Amino acid sequence: MLEEAELLLQKYYGYPKFREGQTKIISSILQKNDTFAVMPTGAGKSICFQIPALLFEGVTLVISPLISLMKDQIDSLNSLGIPATFINSSLTPRVVDERIHQASLGAFRLLYVAPERLELESFVELVKSLDITLLAIDESHCVSQWGHDFRPSYRQIGPFIKRLPKRPVVAAFTATATPEVQEDIVKLLALQKAQIFVTGFDRENLSFSVVRGENKRDFLTHYIAANHQHSGIIYAATRKEVDQIYNLLIKQGYAAGKYHAGLSDGERIRNQEAFLYDDYKIMVATNAFGMGIDKSNVRYVIHYNLPKNMESYYQEAGRAGRDGGPSECILLFAPQDIVIQKFLIEQTVYSPVRKNNELKKLQTMVDYAHSPRCLRRFILEYFGEERVPEECGNCGNCNDQTELSDITLEAQKIFSCIFRMHEQYGVTMVADVLKGSNAKKILQQRFNTLPTFGIMKETPLSEIKDRINSLVSEDYLQLTQGKYPVVKLQPKASPVLKGELKVMQKTIQRKAKLEQDDSLFETLRKLRREIATREGVPPYIIFADSTLSEMSKYKPTTSKELLTIKGVGESKLGKYGSMFIDAIANYSEASK
Ligand code: ADP
Ligand code: ZN
């Protein structure tokens, strides 16, 4: 049966083989076992129930909480030639009845429903007329109060299954589940002898790196300039920071959008759509953005601030490269970010046990930001993935070719200034004194009479601050906790001041371009854009970027050749094949 499944994978999706985790999960479902899979975002959960849906008789009912995503998912399935539809509160009762009626006649392989439906007696009665052979539950952690987005209506799923005339195979999926939540899911969904899989956490096409001690704005400016043709997300911790970055990018002339809780619903939806449709290449957002974002051609995710834990980080970073193309996940680290996150934990978590837990998780992120080891390995070990390679060869640490430079003199200036200010002030004040600012607060304290006043006047203020922060991250200095963090000297600073220890720091390499786009790729992208506009769907629904880039690499000129490209199945070949073949032929002709 697995061979048959693989044929369908090629036929509909245009992919030659399953990923390792998918094979195990699909086999389990095809053997009619209740199945529970923990797979991170982008690992390919949907195919794990869509392929069995094509092989089983009857219809597969998919429970999904993401109403905003349903239409997109159904558009995707339909474009692959798979008959599917959805039912949620955006439809009138008449349309709902009609869709269920059609489903009972066998018109759909998959029927997506929002969990709230299960609370409607009339719906449950109607559904009894369907031959449901597989029940797939997406985002199944929503059933658990311990999970991060509990949805009471998920509690209806267990009783709902019991009421069905014939018990379907039940398959539950989630991207995040601590052991506690896993147990809850199995129990509350009343899975029977569930086969459990924790898999697919490795995302080979993602390259992870951490940037420390560099001016974040400068980094961003250079990075975006080098990668402006690609789509990317920039996450920041606060609305204010999002606004600032957004303004910076707009001023530099980029097509960027922003997203945070301070915008109206309308603005948020508009910006999100513009990003999905590639009208905005860059989205600057708080972590409010992304739930239910399925855009597959996001080439980079930059975290401008430290996220609160590895779970959030991996989920957000994982929005890069869903099409399997090489993508970058970059964390910009500055020690003040720790202070902000600690402050947020203090403000929002009251139970001491939970507070401690959150602080521990935050510390793991800080460790990640400082780890000299393979970053992928760090992540995979954290999530308990079974097989982890020693070094991945595709992360900031595995590929580290930076050189060290001696910054002892600068460090001495900074330390002695802090010492003379009696370790009572924050980063900004210390930097102002080193720069030689004549601000009122400096003159009032008579800091202009210190021998360290203005000894770094040649250095830009932002650079002085960065230096101080990077000395914090290397433990020469420490920032106190609380609202107004103060810089203190650490024991490591003393031998530096005495001239017994040198301070070395990495010199920063500018990021190279992700990949060189050729003009054929651009031509195909334009064609995709035209088709997408005509059909009123986002471009990635037509073909993923990775599919276009394979086309521009191999230049297929026959249907048979085109079918060997990843992401080209029979349905898409029929609909778009000749247009793309023509475009490639024209291009080759013109460049002869
Ligand atoms: P998830 O729901 O786990 O976040 P998706 O089901 O959206 O992930 O899949 C992520 C991406 O990976 C999609 O673009 C999908 O088409 C692609 N994908 C899934 N399975 C395979 C496969 N076996 N080979 C190649 N690409 C795949
Ligand atoms: Zn590595």
Coordinates of C-alpha atoms and ligand atoms in Angstrom, one line a residue:
M1 CA 0.0 0.0 0.0
L2 CA 2.9 2.3 0.7
E3 CA 4.0 2.0 -3.0
E4 CA 0.6 3.0 -4.0
A5 CA 0.9 6.0 -1.6
E6 CA 4.2 7.0 -3.2
L7 CA 2.6 6.9 -6.7
L8 CA -0.1 9.2 -5.5
L9 CA 2.5 11.5 -4.0
Q10 CA 4.2 11.8 -7.4
K11 CA 0.9 12.0 -9.3
Y12 CA -0.8 14.7 -7.3
Y13 CA 2.0 16.6 -5.6
G14 CA 4.9 15.9 -7.9
Y15 CA 7.2 14.8 -5.1
P16 CA 9.3 11.7 -5.7
K17 CA 9.4 10.3 -2.1
F18 CA 8.1 10.7 1.4
R19 CA 10.2 12.2 4.1
E20 CA 11.4 9.8 6.7
G21 CA 8.9 10.7 9.3
Q22 CA 6.0 10.8 6.8
T23 CA 6.6 7.2 5.8
K24 CA 6.2 5.8 9.3
I25 CA 3.1 7.9 10.0
I26 CA 1.4 7.1 6.7
S27 CA 2.1 3.4 7.1
S28 CA 0.6 3.5 10.6
I29 CA -2.6 5.2 9.4
L30 CA -2.9 2.9 6.3
Q31 CA -2.8 0.0 8.7
K32 CA -5.8 1.5 10.4
N33 CA -4.0 2.4 13.6
D34 CA -5.0 5.4 15.6
T35 CA -1.9 7.6 15.2
F36 CA -0.5 10.5 17.0
A37 CA 2.3 12.5 15.4
V38 CA 4.4 15.4 16.8
M39 CA 6.0 17.1 13.8
P40 CA 7.3 20.7 13.7
T41 CA 5.8 23.3 11.4
G42 CA 6.8 22.7 7.8
A43 CA 7.7 19.0 8.3
G44 CA 4.8 18.0 6.1
K45 CA 1.9 17.0 8.3
S46 CA -0.8 17.6 5.8
I47 CA 0.4 15.0 3.4
C48 CA 0.3 12.5 6.2
F49 CA -3.5 12.6 6.2
Q50 CA -4.2 13.7 2.7
I51 CA -2.5 10.7 1.1
P52 CA -4.4 8.2 3.2
A53 CA -7.6 10.2 2.4
L54 CA -7.0 9.5 -1.2
L55 CA -6.5 5.8 -0.5
F56 CA -9.3 5.2 1.9
E57 CA -12.9 4.7 0.8
G58 CA -15.4 7.3 2.0
V59 CA -14.4 10.8 3.2
T60 CA -11.8 12.1 5.5
L61 CA -13.0 14.7 8.0
V62 CA -10.3 17.2 9.0
I63 CA -10.7 19.2 12.1
S64 CA -8.8 22.4 11.9
P65 CA -8.9 25.5 14.2
L66 CA -7.5 27.9 11.7
I67 CA -10.5 29.2 9.9
S68 CA -8.4 31.8 8.2
L69 CA -6.3 29.1 6.7
M70 CA -9.0 26.8 5.5
K71 CA -9.8 28.4 2.2
D72 CA -6.1 28.5 1.4
Q73 CA -5.8 24.8 2.2
I74 CA -8.7 23.9 0.1
D75 CA -7.5 26.1 -2.8
S76 CA -4.2 24.2 -2.6
L77 CA -5.9 20.8 -2.7
N78 CA -8.1 21.8 -5.5
S79 CA -5.2 23.1 -7.5
L80 CA -3.6 19.7 -7.1
G81 CA -6.7 18.1 -8.5
I82 CA -7.9 16.7 -5.2
P83 CA -11.6 17.3 -4.5
A84 CA -12.0 18.9 -1.1
T85 CA -14.1 21.5 0.6
F86 CA -14.6 23.2 4.0
I87 CA -17.3 24.1 6.4
N88 CA -17.0 27.0 8.9
S89 CA -18.8 30.0 10.2
S90 CA -18.1 32.1 7.1
L91 CA -20.7 30.1 5.2
T92 CA -24.5 30.4 5.2
P93 CA -26.5 27.4 6.6
R94 CA -27.7 26.7 3.0
V95 CA -24.2 26.4 1.7
V96 CA -23.3 24.1 4.6
D97 CA -26.2 21.8 3.9
E98 CA -25.4 21.7 0.3
R99 CA -21.7 20.8 0.9
I100 CA -22.6 18.0 3.3
H101 CA -25.1 16.7 0.8
Q102 CA -22.5 16.6 -1.9
A103 CA -20.1 15.0 0.5
S104 CA -22.6 12.3 1.2
L105 CA -22.7 11.7 -2.6
G106 CA -19.0 11.2 -2.6
A107 CA -18.0 14.5 -4.2
F108 CA -15.1 15.2 -1.8
R109 CA -12.1 13.2 -0.6
L110 CA -11.6 15.6 2.3
L111 CA -13.9 17.8 4.3
Y112 CA -12.3 20.4 6.6
V113 CA -14.4 21.6 9.5
A114 CA -13.9 24.1 12.4
P115 CA -14.1 22.4 15.8
E116 CA -17.0 24.6 16.9
R117 CA -19.2 22.8 14.4
L118 CA -19.1 19.7 16.6
E119 CA -21.1 21.6 19.2
L120 CA -24.0 21.9 16.9
E121 CA -26.4 19.1 17.3
S122 CA -27.8 19.6 13.7
F123 CA -24.3 19.3 12.3
V124 CA -23.5 16.1 14.1
E125 CA -26.8 14.6 12.9
L126 CA -26.1 15.6 9.3
V127 CA -22.6 14.2 9.4
K128 CA -23.9 10.8 10.4
S129 CA -25.0 10.5 6.8
L130 CA -21.3 10.5 5.7
D131 CA -19.0 7.5 5.4
I132 CA -16.2 8.9 7.5
T133 CA -13.2 6.5 7.3
L134 CA -10.5 8.8 8.7
L135 CA -10.7 11.6 11.2
A136 CA -7.7 13.9 11.1
I137 CA -7.2 16.4 13.9
D138 CA -4.9 19.2 13.1
E139 CA -3.3 21.3 15.9
S140 CA -4.5 18.7 18.4
H141 CA -2.7 20.3 21.3
C142 CA -5.7 22.7 21.4
V143 CA -7.5 20.0 23.3
S144 CA -5.2 20.4 26.3
Q145 CA -5.3 23.1 28.9
W146 CA -1.6 22.7 29.3
G147 CA -1.0 23.6 25.7
H148 CA -0.6 27.1 24.6
D149 CA -3.8 27.6 22.8
F150 CA -6.6 25.7 24.5
R151 CA -9.8 25.6 22.5
P152 CA -12.8 24.3 24.6
S153 CA -14.6 23.0 21.5
Y154 CA -11.7 20.5 21.0
R155 CA -13.2 18.7 24.0
Q156 CA -16.2 17.8 21.8
I157 CA -14.0 15.7 19.5
G158 CA -13.9 12.6 21.9
P159 CA -17.6 12.5 22.4
F160 CA -18.2 13.2 18.7
I161 CA -16.2 10.1 17.7
K162 CA -18.3 8.0 20.0
R163 CA -21.5 9.1 18.4
L164 CA -20.4 8.2 14.9
P165 CA -22.2 5.1 13.6
K166 CA -18.8 3.6 12.6
R167 CA -15.6 4.5 14.3
P168 CA -13.1 6.0 11.8
V169 CA -9.3 5.7 12.1
V170 CA -8.3 8.7 14.2
A171 CA -5.0 10.6 13.4
A172 CA -4.0 13.6 15.6
F173 CA -1.2 16.0 14.7
T174 CA 0.6 18.8 16.4
A175 CA 3.8 20.7 16.1
T176 CA 4.3 21.3 19.8
A177 CA 3.8 19.0 22.7
T178 CA 5.6 18.5 25.9
P179 CA 5.2 15.0 27.4
E180 CA 2.4 16.4 29.6
V181 CA 0.4 17.7 26.7
Q182 CA 1.0 14.5 24.7
E183 CA -0.5 12.4 27.4
D184 CA -3.5 14.8 27.6
I185 CA -4.1 14.6 23.8
V186 CA -4.1 10.8 23.7
K187 CA -6.5 10.7 26.7
L188 CA -8.9 13.5 25.8
L189 CA -9.2 12.4 22.2
A190 CA -9.7 8.8 23.4
L191 CA -7.2 7.5 20.9
Q192 CA -7.1 3.7 20.9
K193 CA -3.8 1.9 21.1
A194 CA -2.3 5.0 19.5
Q195 CA 1.0 4.7 17.6
I196 CA 3.0 7.7 18.6
F197 CA 5.7 9.4 16.5
V198 CA 7.9 12.3 17.4
T199 CA 9.8 13.1 14.3
G200 CA 10.9 15.4 11.5
F201 CA 12.3 18.1 13.8
D202 CA 15.3 18.5 11.6
R203 CA 14.7 21.0 8.8
E204 CA 17.7 20.4 6.6
N205 CA 17.1 23.3 4.3
L206 CA 17.2 25.8 7.1
S207 CA 20.5 27.3 8.1
F208 CA 20.6 28.7 11.7
S209 CA 22.9 31.4 12.9
V210 CA 23.3 33.8 15.7
V211 CA 24.7 37.4 15.4
R212 CA 26.0 38.9 18.5
G213 CA 27.7 42.2 19.3
E214 CA 26.9 43.8 16.0
N215 CA 24.7 46.8 15.4
K216 CA 21.3 45.3 14.6
R217 CA 20.1 48.0 12.3
D218 CA 23.3 47.9 10.3
F219 CA 23.1 44.2 10.0
L220 CA 19.5 44.3 8.9
T221 CA 20.2 47.1 6.4
H222 CA 23.0 45.1 4.8
Y223 CA 21.2 41.8 4.9
I224 CA 18.0 43.2 3.3
A225 CA 20.0 45.0 0.6
A226 CA 21.8 41.8 -0.3
N227 CA 18.5 39.8 -0.3
H228 CA 15.9 42.2 -1.4
Q229 CA 14.5 40.0 -4.1
H230 CA 13.5 37.4 -1.5
S231 CA 10.5 37.2 0.9
G232 CA 11.3 37.3 4.6
I233 CA 9.9 37.9 8.1
I234 CA 11.5 40.0 10.7
Y235 CA 10.2 39.3 14.2
A236 CA 10.6 41.9 17.0
A237 CA 9.6 41.8 20.6
T238 CA 7.5 44.9 20.9
R239 CA 5.1 46.9 18.8
K240 CA 7.3 49.9 19.1
E241 CA 10.3 48.1 17.8
V242 CA 8.2 46.7 14.9
D243 CA 7.1 50.3 14.0
Q244 CA 10.7 51.5 14.1
I245 CA 12.1 48.7 11.9
Y246 CA 9.2 49.1 9.5
N247 CA 9.8 52.8 9.2
L248 CA 13.5 52.2 8.6
L249 CA 12.7 49.8 5.7
I250 CA 10.1 52.0 4.2
K251 CA 12.5 54.9 4.2
Q252 CA 15.0 52.7 2.4
G253 CA 12.4 52.1 -0.3
Y254 CA 11.5 48.5 0.4
A255 CA 8.0 47.0 -0.1
A256 CA 7.4 46.0 3.5
G257 CA 4.4 45.4 5.7
K258 CA 3.9 45.3 9.4
Y259 CA 1.7 43.3 11.8
H260 CA 1.0 43.7 15.5
A261 CA -1.8 43.8 17.9
G262 CA -1.9 47.6 17.8
L263 CA -3.2 47.7 14.2
S264 CA -6.9 47.3 13.3
D265 CA -8.2 44.0 12.1
G266 CA -8.6 45.5 8.6
E267 CA -5.0 46.6 8.5
R268 CA -3.7 43.3 9.7
I269 CA -5.6 41.4 7.2
R270 CA -4.6 43.7 4.3
N271 CA -0.9 43.5 5.3
Q272 CA -1.0 39.8 5.6
E273 CA -2.6 39.3 2.2
A274 CA -0.1 41.7 0.6
F275 CA 2.7 39.5 2.0
L276 CA 1.1 36.3 0.9
Y277 CA 0.7 37.6 -2.6
D278 CA 4.3 38.8 -2.8
D279 CA 3.3 42.5 -3.0
Y280 CA 5.2 43.0 0.2
K281 CA 8.5 41.1 0.2
I282 CA 9.2 41.8 3.9
M283 CA 6.9 41.5 6.9
V284 CA 7.9 43.1 10.2
A285 CA 5.9 41.6 13.0
T286 CA 5.5 40.7 16.6
N287 CA 4.9 37.1 17.5
A288 CA 1.2 37.8 16.9
F289 CA 1.9 37.1 13.2
G290 CA 2.3 33.7 11.7
M291 CA -0.3 31.4 13.2
G292 CA -1.9 30.0 10.1
I293 CA 0.6 31.5 7.7
D294 CA 1.4 28.9 5.0
K295 CA 3.4 31.0 2.6
S296 CA 6.0 28.6 1.3
N297 CA 8.6 30.9 -0.2
V298 CA 9.8 32.7 2.9
R299 CA 13.6 32.7 2.4
Y300 CA 14.6 34.1 5.7
V301 CA 13.3 34.7 9.2
I302 CA 15.3 37.2 11.3
H303 CA 14.6 37.5 15.0
Y304 CA 15.5 41.1 15.9
N305 CA 15.1 40.2 19.6
L306 CA 15.6 37.1 21.7
P307 CA 12.4 35.0 21.8
K308 CA 11.1 33.8 25.1
N309 CA 11.8 30.1 24.6
M310 CA 13.0 27.5 22.1
E311 CA 9.5 26.3 21.3
S312 CA 8.5 29.8 20.1
Y313 CA 11.8 30.3 18.3
Y314 CA 11.6 27.1 16.3
Q315 CA 8.0 27.6 15.4
E316 CA 8.6 31.2 14.2
A317 CA 12.0 30.4 12.5
G318 CA 10.3 27.3 10.9
R319 CA 8.1 29.6 8.8
A320 CA 11.1 29.9 6.5
G321 CA 11.7 27.4 3.7
R322 CA 8.5 25.5 3.8
D323 CA 9.0 24.7 0.1
G324 CA 12.2 23.0 1.0
G325 CA 14.4 25.6 -0.6
P326 CA 17.6 26.8 1.2
S327 CA 16.6 29.5 3.8
E328 CA 18.1 31.3 6.7
C329 CA 17.1 31.7 10.3
I330 CA 19.1 34.4 12.0
L331 CA 18.9 35.4 15.6
L332 CA 20.2 38.9 16.5
F333 CA 21.3 38.8 20.1
A334 CA 21.8 41.7 22.5
P335 CA 21.9 41.3 26.3
Q336 CA 19.2 43.9 26.9
D337 CA 16.8 41.4 25.3
I338 CA 17.2 39.1 28.2
V339 CA 16.2 42.0 30.5
I340 CA 13.0 42.6 28.4
Q341 CA 12.0 39.0 28.4
K342 CA 12.6 38.7 32.2
F343 CA 10.5 41.7 32.7
L344 CA 7.7 40.2 30.6
I345 CA 7.8 37.0 32.6
E346 CA 7.6 39.0 35.8
Q347 CA 4.6 40.9 34.5
T348 CA 2.6 37.9 33.1
V349 CA 3.4 34.8 35.1
Y350 CA 2.3 34.7 38.7
S351 CA 2.7 31.1 39.9
P352 CA 6.3 30.7 41.3
V353 CA 6.6 27.2 39.8
R354 CA 5.7 28.4 36.3
K355 CA 7.8 31.5 36.6
N356 CA 10.8 29.4 37.4
N357 CA 10.0 27.2 34.5
E358 CA 9.8 30.1 32.1
L359 CA 13.1 31.6 33.4
K360 CA 14.7 28.2 32.8
K361 CA 13.4 28.1 29.2
L362 CA 14.6 31.7 28.6
Q363 CA 18.1 30.6 29.9
T364 CA 18.1 27.9 27.2
M365 CA 17.6 30.6 24.6
V366 CA 20.5 32.6 26.1
D367 CA 22.6 29.5 26.0
Y368 CA 21.7 28.9 22.4
A369 CA 22.7 32.4 21.5
H370 CA 26.1 31.8 23.1
S371 CA 26.7 28.2 22.1
P372 CA 29.9 27.5 20.2
R373 CA 28.6 24.1 19.2
C374 CA 26.5 23.1 16.1
L375 CA 23.2 25.1 16.5
R376 CA 21.1 22.4 14.7
R377 CA 22.3 19.8 17.1
F378 CA 21.5 22.1 20.0
I379 CA 17.9 22.5 18.8
L380 CA 17.3 18.8 17.9
E381 CA 18.6 17.7 21.3
Y382 CA 16.3 20.1 23.0
F383 CA 13.3 18.6 21.2
G384 CA 14.3 15.0 21.9
E385 CA 14.8 14.0 18.2
E386 CA 16.2 10.5 18.1
R387 CA 19.1 10.7 15.6
V388 CA 21.2 13.8 15.8
P389 CA 24.5 14.3 13.9
E390 CA 27.5 15.7 15.7
E391 CA 27.9 18.6 13.2
C392 CA 25.5 19.7 10.5
G393 CA 27.8 21.7 8.3
N394 CA 25.0 24.1 7.6
C395 CA 24.8 26.5 10.6
G396 CA 26.6 29.6 11.8
N397 CA 28.9 27.6 14.1
C398 CA 29.7 24.8 11.7
N399 CA 30.5 27.3 9.0
D400 CA 32.3 29.8 11.2
Q401 CA 35.1 31.4 9.3
T402 CA 35.3 34.6 11.2
E403 CA 38.6 36.0 12.4
L404 CA 39.3 37.3 15.9
S405 CA 40.5 40.8 16.4
D406 CA 42.1 42.4 19.5
I407 CA 39.8 45.0 21.1
T408 CA 41.6 45.1 24.5
L409 CA 42.2 48.8 24.4
E410 CA 38.5 49.7 23.8
A411 CA 37.5 47.2 26.5
Q412 CA 39.9 48.9 29.0
K413 CA 38.4 52.3 28.2
I414 CA 34.9 51.0 28.8
F415 CA 35.7 49.2 32.0
S416 CA 37.5 52.1 33.5
C417 CA 34.7 54.4 32.7
I418 CA 32.1 52.2 34.3
F419 CA 34.4 51.9 37.3
R420 CA 34.7 55.7 37.6
M421 CA 30.9 56.0 37.4
H422 CA 30.8 53.6 40.4
E423 CA 28.9 51.0 38.5
Q424 CA 25.6 52.9 39.0
Y425 CA 24.4 53.6 35.4
G426 CA 23.0 52.0 32.4
V427 CA 24.5 51.3 28.9
T428 CA 23.3 54.6 27.4
M429 CA 24.7 56.8 30.2
V430 CA 28.1 55.0 30.1
A431 CA 28.2 55.3 26.3
D432 CA 27.3 59.0 26.5
V433 CA 30.2 59.7 28.8
L434 CA 32.6 57.8 26.6
K435 CA 31.4 59.7 23.6
G436 CA 31.8 63.0 25.5
S437 CA 28.1 64.1 25.4
N438 CA 27.3 67.5 26.9
A439 CA 23.8 66.4 27.9
K440 CA 22.4 68.1 31.0
K441 CA 22.3 64.9 33.1
I442 CA 26.0 64.3 32.3
L443 CA 27.0 67.8 33.4
Q444 CA 24.8 67.7 36.5
Q445 CA 26.7 64.6 37.6
R446 CA 30.0 66.3 36.6
F447 CA 30.9 63.3 34.5
N448 CA 32.6 65.7 32.1
T449 CA 35.4 66.0 34.6
L450 CA 36.1 62.2 34.5
P451 CA 39.4 61.2 32.7
T452 CA 37.3 58.8 30.6
F453 CA 35.0 61.6 29.4
G454 CA 35.1 61.6 25.6
I455 CA 37.9 59.1 25.2
M456 CA 35.9 57.3 22.5
K457 CA 34.6 60.4 20.8
E458 CA 35.8 59.1 17.4
T459 CA 33.5 56.1 17.7
P460 CA 29.8 56.3 16.7
L461 CA 27.6 56.2 19.8
S462 CA 25.7 53.2 18.5
E463 CA 28.9 51.3 18.1
I464 CA 30.0 52.1 21.7
K465 CA 26.7 50.7 22.9
D466 CA 27.2 47.6 20.9
R467 CA 30.7 47.1 22.3
I468 CA 29.3 47.4 25.8
N469 CA 26.6 44.9 25.0
S470 CA 28.9 42.4 23.5
L471 CA 31.2 42.7 26.5
V472 CA 28.1 41.8 28.5
S473 CA 27.4 38.7 26.4
E474 CA 31.0 37.6 26.9
D475 CA 30.6 38.0 30.7
Y476 CA 33.1 40.8 31.2
L477 CA 30.1 42.9 32.3
Q478 CA 26.7 42.2 33.7
L479 CA 23.4 44.0 33.4
T480 CA 21.3 44.0 36.6
Q481 CA 17.7 43.0 36.4
G482 CA 14.7 45.3 36.7
K483 CA 13.4 48.2 34.7
Y484 CA 16.5 50.3 34.7
P485 CA 19.4 47.8 34.2
V486 CA 22.8 49.0 35.5
V487 CA 26.1 47.9 34.0
K488 CA 28.4 46.2 36.5
L489 CA 32.0 44.9 36.2
Q490 CA 32.5 41.2 36.4
P491 CA 35.6 39.4 37.8
K492 CA 36.8 38.7 34.2
A493 CA 37.2 42.5 33.7
S494 CA 39.8 42.9 36.3
P495 CA 42.8 41.2 34.6
V496 CA 41.9 43.1 31.4
L497 CA 42.2 46.4 33.3
K498 CA 45.5 45.3 34.7
G499 CA 46.8 44.4 31.2
E500 CA 47.0 40.7 32.0
L501 CA 44.2 39.5 29.7
K502 CA 43.5 40.3 26.1
V503 CA 39.9 40.7 24.8
M504 CA 39.4 39.2 21.4
Q505 CA 36.3 39.6 19.4
K506 CA 35.0 38.2 16.2
T507 CA 35.0 40.5 13.2
I508 CA 31.8 40.4 11.5
Q509 CA 31.4 39.1 8.0
R510 CA 28.7 40.6 5.8
K511 CA 26.1 38.1 4.8
A512 CA 26.4 36.9 1.2
K513 CA 23.4 36.7 -1.0
L514 CA 21.2 33.6 -0.4
E515 CA 21.4 32.6 -4.0
Q516 CA 21.9 34.2 -7.4
D517 CA 18.6 34.6 -9.2
D518 CA 18.8 34.2 -12.9
S519 CA 16.6 35.9 -15.4
L520 CA 14.7 32.8 -16.3
F521 CA 13.6 32.4 -12.7
E522 CA 12.4 36.0 -12.9
T523 CA 10.6 35.3 -16.1
L524 CA 8.8 32.2 -14.6
R525 CA 8.0 34.2 -11.6
K526 CA 6.3 36.8 -13.7
L527 CA 4.3 34.1 -15.5
R528 CA 3.3 32.6 -12.1
R529 CA 2.2 36.0 -10.9
E530 CA 0.0 36.5 -14.0
I531 CA -1.7 33.2 -13.5
A532 CA -2.2 33.8 -9.8
T533 CA -3.8 37.1 -10.4
R534 CA -6.1 35.6 -13.0
E535 CA -7.1 32.8 -10.6
G536 CA -7.3 35.0 -7.5
V537 CA -4.9 32.8 -5.4
P538 CA -1.5 33.5 -3.9
P539 CA 1.3 32.7 -6.3
Y540 CA 2.8 29.9 -4.2
I541 CA -0.4 28.0 -4.7
I542 CA 0.4 27.8 -8.4
F543 CA 4.0 26.6 -7.9
A544 CA 6.5 27.0 -5.0
D545 CA 9.6 29.1 -5.5
S546 CA 11.7 25.9 -5.3
T547 CA 9.7 24.4 -8.2
L548 CA 10.4 27.5 -10.3
S549 CA 14.1 27.4 -9.4
E550 CA 14.3 23.8 -10.4
M551 CA 12.6 24.6 -13.7
S552 CA 15.1 27.4 -14.4
K553 CA 18.0 25.1 -13.5
Y554 CA 16.9 22.1 -15.6
K555 CA 15.0 24.0 -18.3
P556 CA 12.4 21.2 -19.1
T557 CA 10.9 21.5 -22.6
T558 CA 8.6 18.5 -22.7
S559 CA 5.7 17.4 -20.4
K560 CA 7.7 14.4 -19.4
E561 CA 10.7 16.4 -18.4
L562 CA 8.4 18.9 -16.6
L563 CA 7.0 16.0 -14.5
T564 CA 10.4 15.2 -13.1
I565 CA 10.5 18.7 -11.5
K566 CA 9.6 18.5 -7.7
G567 CA 6.2 20.1 -7.2
V568 CA 4.8 19.3 -10.6
G569 CA 2.0 16.7 -10.5
E570 CA -0.4 15.7 -13.2
S571 CA -3.1 18.2 -12.4
K572 CA -0.7 21.2 -12.5
L573 CA 1.0 19.8 -15.6
G574 CA -2.4 19.8 -17.3
K575 CA -3.3 23.3 -16.2
Y576 CA 0.0 25.2 -16.5
G577 CA 2.5 22.8 -18.2
S578 CA 2.3 24.3 -21.6
M579 CA 2.6 27.9 -20.4
F580 CA 5.8 27.1 -18.5
I581 CA 7.3 25.0 -21.3
D582 CA 6.6 27.8 -23.8
A583 CA 8.2 30.4 -21.5
I584 CA 11.3 28.2 -21.0
A585 CA 11.5 27.5 -24.8
N586 CA 11.2 31.2 -25.6
Y587 CA 13.8 32.1 -23.1
S588 CA 16.3 29.5 -24.5
E589 CA 15.6 30.7 -28.0
A590 CA 16.2 34.4 -27.1
S591 CA 19.4 33.7 -25.3
K592 CA 20.9 31.7 -28.1
Ligands
ADP1 P1 3.1 21.4 8.2 O1 1.6 21.3 8.1 O2 3.7 20.3 8.9 O3 3.5 22.7 8.7 P2 3.0 21.2 5.3 O4 2.1 20.0 5.3 O5 2.4 22.5 5.0 O6 3.7 21.3 6.7 O7 4.3 20.9 4.4 C1 5.3 21.8 4.3 C2 5.9 21.9 2.9 O8 6.6 20.7 2.6 C3 4.8 22.0 1.8 O9 5.2 23.0 0.9 C4 4.7 20.6 1.3 O10 4.2 20.6 0.0 C5 6.1 20.2 1.4 N1 6.3 18.7 1.4 C6 5.6 17.9 2.3 N2 6.0 16.6 2.1 C7 6.9 16.6 1.1 C8 7.7 15.6 0.4 N3 7.6 14.3 0.8 N4 8.6 16.0 -0.5 C9 8.8 17.3 -0.8 N5 8.0 18.3 -0.2 C10 7.1 18.0 0.7
ZN2 ZN 25.8 22.9 12.6

